[in-house]
Amino acid sequence: MPLHDLLDERRPHRADAARNFDAILATARAEFTEHGTDAALDDIARRAGVGPATLYRNFATRGDLVEAVYVAEVDALCQDAVRLAAEEEPWPALAAWVRHFVTYMATKRVLLDALDRESGTFRACRDALYEFGAPLLTRAQESGHARADLTIDDVLRFIVGVTGAPFGSDGQRERILDIAVAGLAAPGVITTSTPNA
């Protein structure tokens, strides 16, 4: 099942209720990034402009809310892969997606730590990242820009490894991103720093 379907099946059908659902998700994303997944749910509801009952009607538990935010974030990465494939040449598309993925992982690791990694939703998210990332890698390999010996599993495990420790500064994050992208390049390919995508 596509990730957006996982969210759509939870999203209320009435327009006002759907707006509340989306406001709660957006606010929870910001609060979890800033304060961790232990952020007060009543504060999330208040900042989203809804009452606690509305939050709990949509997300019965903290785990449900964390999972929904994670699904929305992974779905955005998958849609980003589709957009980049349509708009960019193979190498810039892969490099931009890897950069987006590393930045996402660095800021959202707190969500991963709070998830049940055995859940069907977690597996669906992992599978979606493989499904949407693989064509970017394949295109870059076929164009001769990405190492031919890489698999999407190699790339995703590398990204998880790179983001395992927090970055000391934005400058350090950019240098590490440059190293990560360069590590994917085929021998002789010159990589550029910070693609425009």
mmCIF file of C-alpha atoms in Angstrom:
data_model
loop_
_atom_site.group_PDB
_atom_site.id
_atom_site.type_symbol
_atom_site.label_atom_id
_atom_site.label_comp_id
_atom_site.label_asym_id
_atom_site.label_seq_id
_atom_site.Cartn_x
_atom_site.Cartn_y
_atom_site.Cartn_z
ATOM 1 C CA MET A 1 0.000 0.000 0.000
ATOM 2 C CA PRO A 2 1.467 3.414 -0.957
ATOM 3 C CA LEU A 3 2.416 5.542 2.041
ATOM 4 C CA HIS A 4 0.030 8.352 1.221
ATOM 5 C CA ASP A 5 -2.756 5.744 1.345
ATOM 6 C CA LEU A 6 -1.732 4.897 4.925
ATOM 7 C CA LEU A 7 -2.308 8.535 5.858
ATOM 8 C CA ASP A 8 -5.386 8.973 3.689
ATOM 9 C CA GLU A 9 -7.151 6.045 5.342
ATOM 10 C CA ARG A 10 -6.698 7.819 8.708
ATOM 11 C CA ARG A 11 -7.464 11.348 7.437
ATOM 12 C CA PRO A 12 -11.086 12.379 8.060
ATOM 13 C CA HIS A 13 -13.258 13.016 4.997
ATOM 14 C CA ARG A 14 -14.857 16.292 6.135
ATOM 15 C CA ALA A 15 -12.784 19.272 4.992
ATOM 16 C CA ASP A 16 -12.596 20.916 8.422
ATOM 17 C CA ALA A 17 -11.668 17.656 10.127
ATOM 18 C CA ALA A 18 -9.011 16.964 7.466
ATOM 19 C CA ARG A 19 -7.541 20.445 8.047
ATOM 20 C CA ASN A 20 -7.366 19.699 11.776
ATOM 21 C CA PHE A 21 -5.658 16.365 11.065
ATOM 22 C CA ASP A 22 -3.067 18.062 8.846
ATOM 23 C CA ALA A 23 -2.521 20.874 11.381
ATOM 24 C CA ILE A 24 -1.901 18.341 14.137
ATOM 25 C CA LEU A 25 0.619 16.464 11.959
ATOM 26 C CA ALA A 26 2.482 19.654 10.987
ATOM 27 C CA THR A 27 2.604 20.878 14.579
ATOM 28 C CA ALA A 28 3.672 17.479 15.916
ATOM 29 C CA ARG A 29 6.458 17.333 13.307
ATOM 30 C CA ALA A 30 7.812 20.684 14.507
ATOM 31 C CA GLU A 31 7.390 19.864 18.208
ATOM 32 C CA PHE A 32 8.988 16.423 17.910
ATOM 33 C CA THR A 33 11.939 17.935 16.033
ATOM 34 C CA GLU A 34 12.420 20.625 18.668
ATOM 35 C CA HIS A 35 11.499 18.783 21.874
ATOM 36 C CA GLY A 36 11.614 15.070 21.037
ATOM 37 C CA THR A 37 8.735 12.622 20.985
ATOM 38 C CA ASP A 38 8.009 13.318 24.652
ATOM 39 C CA ALA A 39 6.614 16.754 23.697
ATOM 40 C CA ALA A 40 3.354 17.398 25.543
ATOM 41 C CA LEU A 41 0.390 16.314 23.434
ATOM 42 C CA ASP A 42 -1.814 19.023 24.958
ATOM 43 C CA ASP A 43 0.746 21.614 23.778
ATOM 44 C CA ILE A 44 0.684 20.096 20.302
ATOM 45 C CA ALA A 45 -3.110 20.321 20.246
ATOM 46 C CA ARG A 46 -3.088 23.931 21.462
ATOM 47 C CA ARG A 47 -0.430 25.008 18.945
ATOM 48 C CA ALA A 48 -2.352 23.245 16.164
ATOM 49 C CA GLY A 49 -5.455 25.225 17.117
ATOM 50 C CA VAL A 50 -7.502 22.210 18.192
ATOM 51 C CA GLY A 51 -8.645 20.806 21.488
ATOM 52 C CA PRO A 52 -7.066 17.745 23.093
ATOM 53 C CA ALA A 53 -10.176 15.711 22.250
ATOM 54 C CA THR A 54 -9.638 16.393 18.537
ATOM 55 C CA LEU A 55 -6.025 15.278 18.783
ATOM 56 C CA TYR A 56 -6.971 12.061 20.601
ATOM 57 C CA ARG A 57 -9.857 11.376 18.207
ATOM 58 C CA ASN A 58 -7.345 11.371 15.335
ATOM 59 C CA PHE A 59 -4.408 9.827 17.213
ATOM 60 C CA ALA A 60 -5.467 7.684 20.158
ATOM 61 C CA THR A 61 -1.915 7.303 21.465
ATOM 62 C CA ARG A 62 1.399 9.133 21.295
ATOM 63 C CA GLY A 63 2.702 6.191 19.273
ATOM 64 C CA ASP A 64 -0.049 6.680 16.687
ATOM 65 C CA LEU A 65 0.943 10.330 16.280
ATOM 66 C CA VAL A 66 4.674 9.568 16.065
ATOM 67 C CA GLU A 67 3.987 6.890 13.468
ATOM 68 C CA ALA A 68 1.784 9.216 11.381
ATOM 69 C CA VAL A 69 4.440 11.956 11.420
ATOM 70 C CA TYR A 70 7.060 9.400 10.364
ATOM 71 C CA VAL A 71 4.867 8.119 7.514
ATOM 72 C CA ALA A 72 4.260 11.684 6.300
ATOM 73 C CA GLU A 73 7.995 12.441 6.372
ATOM 74 C CA VAL A 74 8.959 9.273 4.498
ATOM 75 C CA ASP A 75 6.173 9.862 1.969
ATOM 76 C CA ALA A 76 7.591 13.355 1.351
ATOM 77 C CA LEU A 77 11.035 11.812 0.672
ATOM 78 C CA CYS A 78 9.453 9.360 -1.762
ATOM 79 C CA GLN A 79 7.568 12.133 -3.572
ATOM 80 C CA ASP A 80 10.821 14.100 -3.649
ATOM 81 C CA ALA A 81 12.438 11.173 -5.484
ATOM 82 C CA VAL A 82 9.658 11.235 -8.090
ATOM 83 C CA ARG A 83 9.990 15.002 -8.551
ATOM 84 C CA LEU A 84 13.775 14.861 -8.861
ATOM 85 C CA ALA A 85 13.621 12.024 -11.398
ATOM 86 C CA ALA A 86 11.261 14.083 -13.540
ATOM 87 C CA GLU A 87 13.102 17.403 -13.258
ATOM 88 C CA GLU A 88 16.829 16.606 -12.985
ATOM 89 C CA GLU A 89 19.501 14.725 -14.864
ATOM 90 C CA PRO A 90 20.412 11.346 -13.277
ATOM 91 C CA TRP A 91 23.426 12.364 -11.177
ATOM 92 C CA PRO A 92 22.026 15.645 -9.783
ATOM 93 C CA ALA A 93 18.757 13.844 -8.991
ATOM 94 C CA LEU A 94 20.503 11.117 -6.971
ATOM 95 C CA ALA A 95 22.845 13.577 -5.247
ATOM 96 C CA ALA A 96 19.977 15.898 -4.274
ATOM 97 C CA TRP A 97 17.890 13.002 -2.941
ATOM 98 C CA VAL A 98 20.786 11.679 -0.869
ATOM 99 C CA ARG A 99 21.305 15.185 0.551
ATOM 100 C CA HIS A 100 17.614 15.501 1.381
ATOM 101 C CA PHE A 101 17.614 12.047 2.945
ATOM 102 C CA VAL A 102 20.692 12.765 5.093
ATOM 103 C CA THR A 103 19.210 16.067 6.274
ATOM 104 C CA TYR A 104 15.890 14.345 7.033
ATOM 105 C CA MET A 105 17.597 11.541 8.974
ATOM 106 C CA ALA A 106 19.693 13.968 10.985
ATOM 107 C CA THR A 107 16.631 15.881 12.163
ATOM 108 C CA LYS A 108 14.160 13.007 12.460
ATOM 109 C CA ARG A 109 16.243 10.346 14.191
ATOM 110 C CA VAL A 110 14.159 11.023 17.305
ATOM 111 C CA LEU A 111 11.118 9.645 15.446
ATOM 112 C CA LEU A 112 12.972 6.465 14.513
ATOM 113 C CA ASP A 113 13.970 5.884 18.113
ATOM 114 C CA ALA A 114 10.312 6.036 19.187
ATOM 115 C CA LEU A 115 8.937 3.650 16.535
ATOM 116 C CA ASP A 116 8.162 -0.033 16.722
ATOM 117 C CA ARG A 117 10.564 -1.313 14.067
ATOM 118 C CA GLU A 118 8.623 -4.552 13.785
ATOM 119 C CA SER A 119 5.367 -2.823 12.818
ATOM 120 C CA GLY A 120 3.882 -3.164 9.371
ATOM 121 C CA THR A 121 3.961 0.608 8.989
ATOM 122 C CA PHE A 122 7.688 0.794 9.677
ATOM 123 C CA ARG A 123 8.327 -1.980 7.152
ATOM 124 C CA ALA A 124 6.115 -0.219 4.577
ATOM 125 C CA CYS A 125 8.146 2.974 5.031
ATOM 126 C CA ARG A 126 11.444 1.143 4.671
ATOM 127 C CA ASP A 127 10.190 -0.663 1.564
ATOM 128 C CA ALA A 128 8.982 2.623 0.055
ATOM 129 C CA LEU A 129 12.412 4.221 0.488
ATOM 130 C CA TYR A 130 13.950 1.293 -1.375
ATOM 131 C CA GLU A 131 11.260 1.407 -4.069
ATOM 132 C CA PHE A 132 11.573 5.150 -4.730
ATOM 133 C CA GLY A 133 15.329 5.461 -4.241
ATOM 134 C CA ALA A 134 16.320 2.532 -6.477
ATOM 135 C CA PRO A 135 15.306 4.165 -9.786
ATOM 136 C CA LEU A 136 17.390 7.246 -8.956
ATOM 137 C CA LEU A 137 20.434 5.070 -8.308
ATOM 138 C CA THR A 138 19.834 2.972 -11.429
ATOM 139 C CA ARG A 139 19.546 6.072 -13.649
ATOM 140 C CA ALA A 140 22.769 7.506 -12.204
ATOM 141 C CA GLN A 141 24.538 4.167 -12.734
ATOM 142 C CA GLU A 142 23.271 3.838 -16.298
ATOM 143 C CA SER A 143 24.500 7.363 -17.066
ATOM 144 C CA GLY A 144 27.956 6.359 -15.777
ATOM 145 C CA HIS A 145 27.917 8.804 -12.865
ATOM 146 C CA ALA A 146 27.254 6.467 -9.908
ATOM 147 C CA ARG A 147 29.377 3.492 -8.936
ATOM 148 C CA ALA A 148 28.127 0.403 -10.728
ATOM 149 C CA ASP A 149 28.756 -1.874 -7.732
ATOM 150 C CA LEU A 150 26.282 -0.091 -5.430
ATOM 151 C CA THR A 151 22.834 -1.299 -4.525
ATOM 152 C CA ILE A 152 20.092 0.823 -3.013
ATOM 153 C CA ASP A 153 20.562 -1.202 0.171
ATOM 154 C CA ASP A 154 24.211 -0.048 0.268
ATOM 155 C CA VAL A 155 23.151 3.582 -0.186
ATOM 156 C CA LEU A 156 20.436 3.528 2.481
ATOM 157 C CA ARG A 157 22.626 1.731 5.021
ATOM 158 C CA PHE A 158 25.399 4.241 4.312
ATOM 159 C CA ILE A 159 22.996 7.140 4.938
ATOM 160 C CA VAL A 160 21.823 5.599 8.203
ATOM 161 C CA GLY A 161 25.442 5.178 9.245
ATOM 162 C CA VAL A 162 26.405 8.735 8.310
ATOM 163 C CA THR A 163 23.535 10.125 10.359
ATOM 164 C CA GLY A 164 24.137 7.914 13.395
ATOM 165 C CA ALA A 165 25.835 10.736 15.294
ATOM 166 C CA PRO A 166 24.604 14.329 15.437
ATOM 167 C CA PHE A 167 26.420 16.945 13.367
ATOM 168 C CA GLY A 168 28.378 19.578 15.300
ATOM 169 C CA SER A 169 27.348 22.387 12.969
ATOM 170 C CA ASP A 170 25.671 23.119 9.648
ATOM 171 C CA GLY A 171 29.131 23.446 8.109
ATOM 172 C CA GLN A 172 30.113 20.008 9.337
ATOM 173 C CA ARG A 173 26.851 18.558 7.970
ATOM 174 C CA GLU A 174 27.625 20.062 4.533
ATOM 175 C CA ARG A 175 31.169 18.663 4.518
ATOM 176 C CA ILE A 176 29.919 15.209 5.464
ATOM 177 C CA LEU A 177 27.220 15.428 2.791
ATOM 178 C CA ASP A 178 29.908 16.258 0.233
ATOM 179 C CA ILE A 179 31.865 13.180 1.348
ATOM 180 C CA ALA A 180 28.747 11.001 1.207
ATOM 181 C CA VAL A 181 27.803 12.130 -2.281
ATOM 182 C CA ALA A 182 31.389 11.773 -3.524
ATOM 183 C CA GLY A 183 31.435 8.213 -2.184
ATOM 184 C CA LEU A 184 28.576 7.277 -4.518
ATOM 185 C CA ALA A 185 30.238 8.672 -7.630
ATOM 186 C CA ALA A 186 31.829 6.477 -10.249
ATOM 187 C CA PRO A 187 35.637 6.788 -10.547
ATOM 188 C CA GLY A 188 36.549 9.983 -12.380
ATOM 189 C CA VAL A 189 33.190 11.688 -11.837
ATOM 190 C CA ILE A 190 33.521 15.172 -10.434
ATOM 191 C CA THR A 191 30.809 15.892 -7.899
ATOM 192 C CA THR A 192 29.575 19.375 -7.221
ATOM 193 C CA SER A 193 28.810 20.711 -3.796
ATOM 194 C CA THR A 194 25.213 21.405 -2.789
ATOM 195 C CA PRO A 195 23.038 20.775 -5.850
ATOM 196 C CA ASN A 196 20.276 23.304 -6.543
ATOM 197 C CA ALA A 197 17.434 20.778 -6.229
#
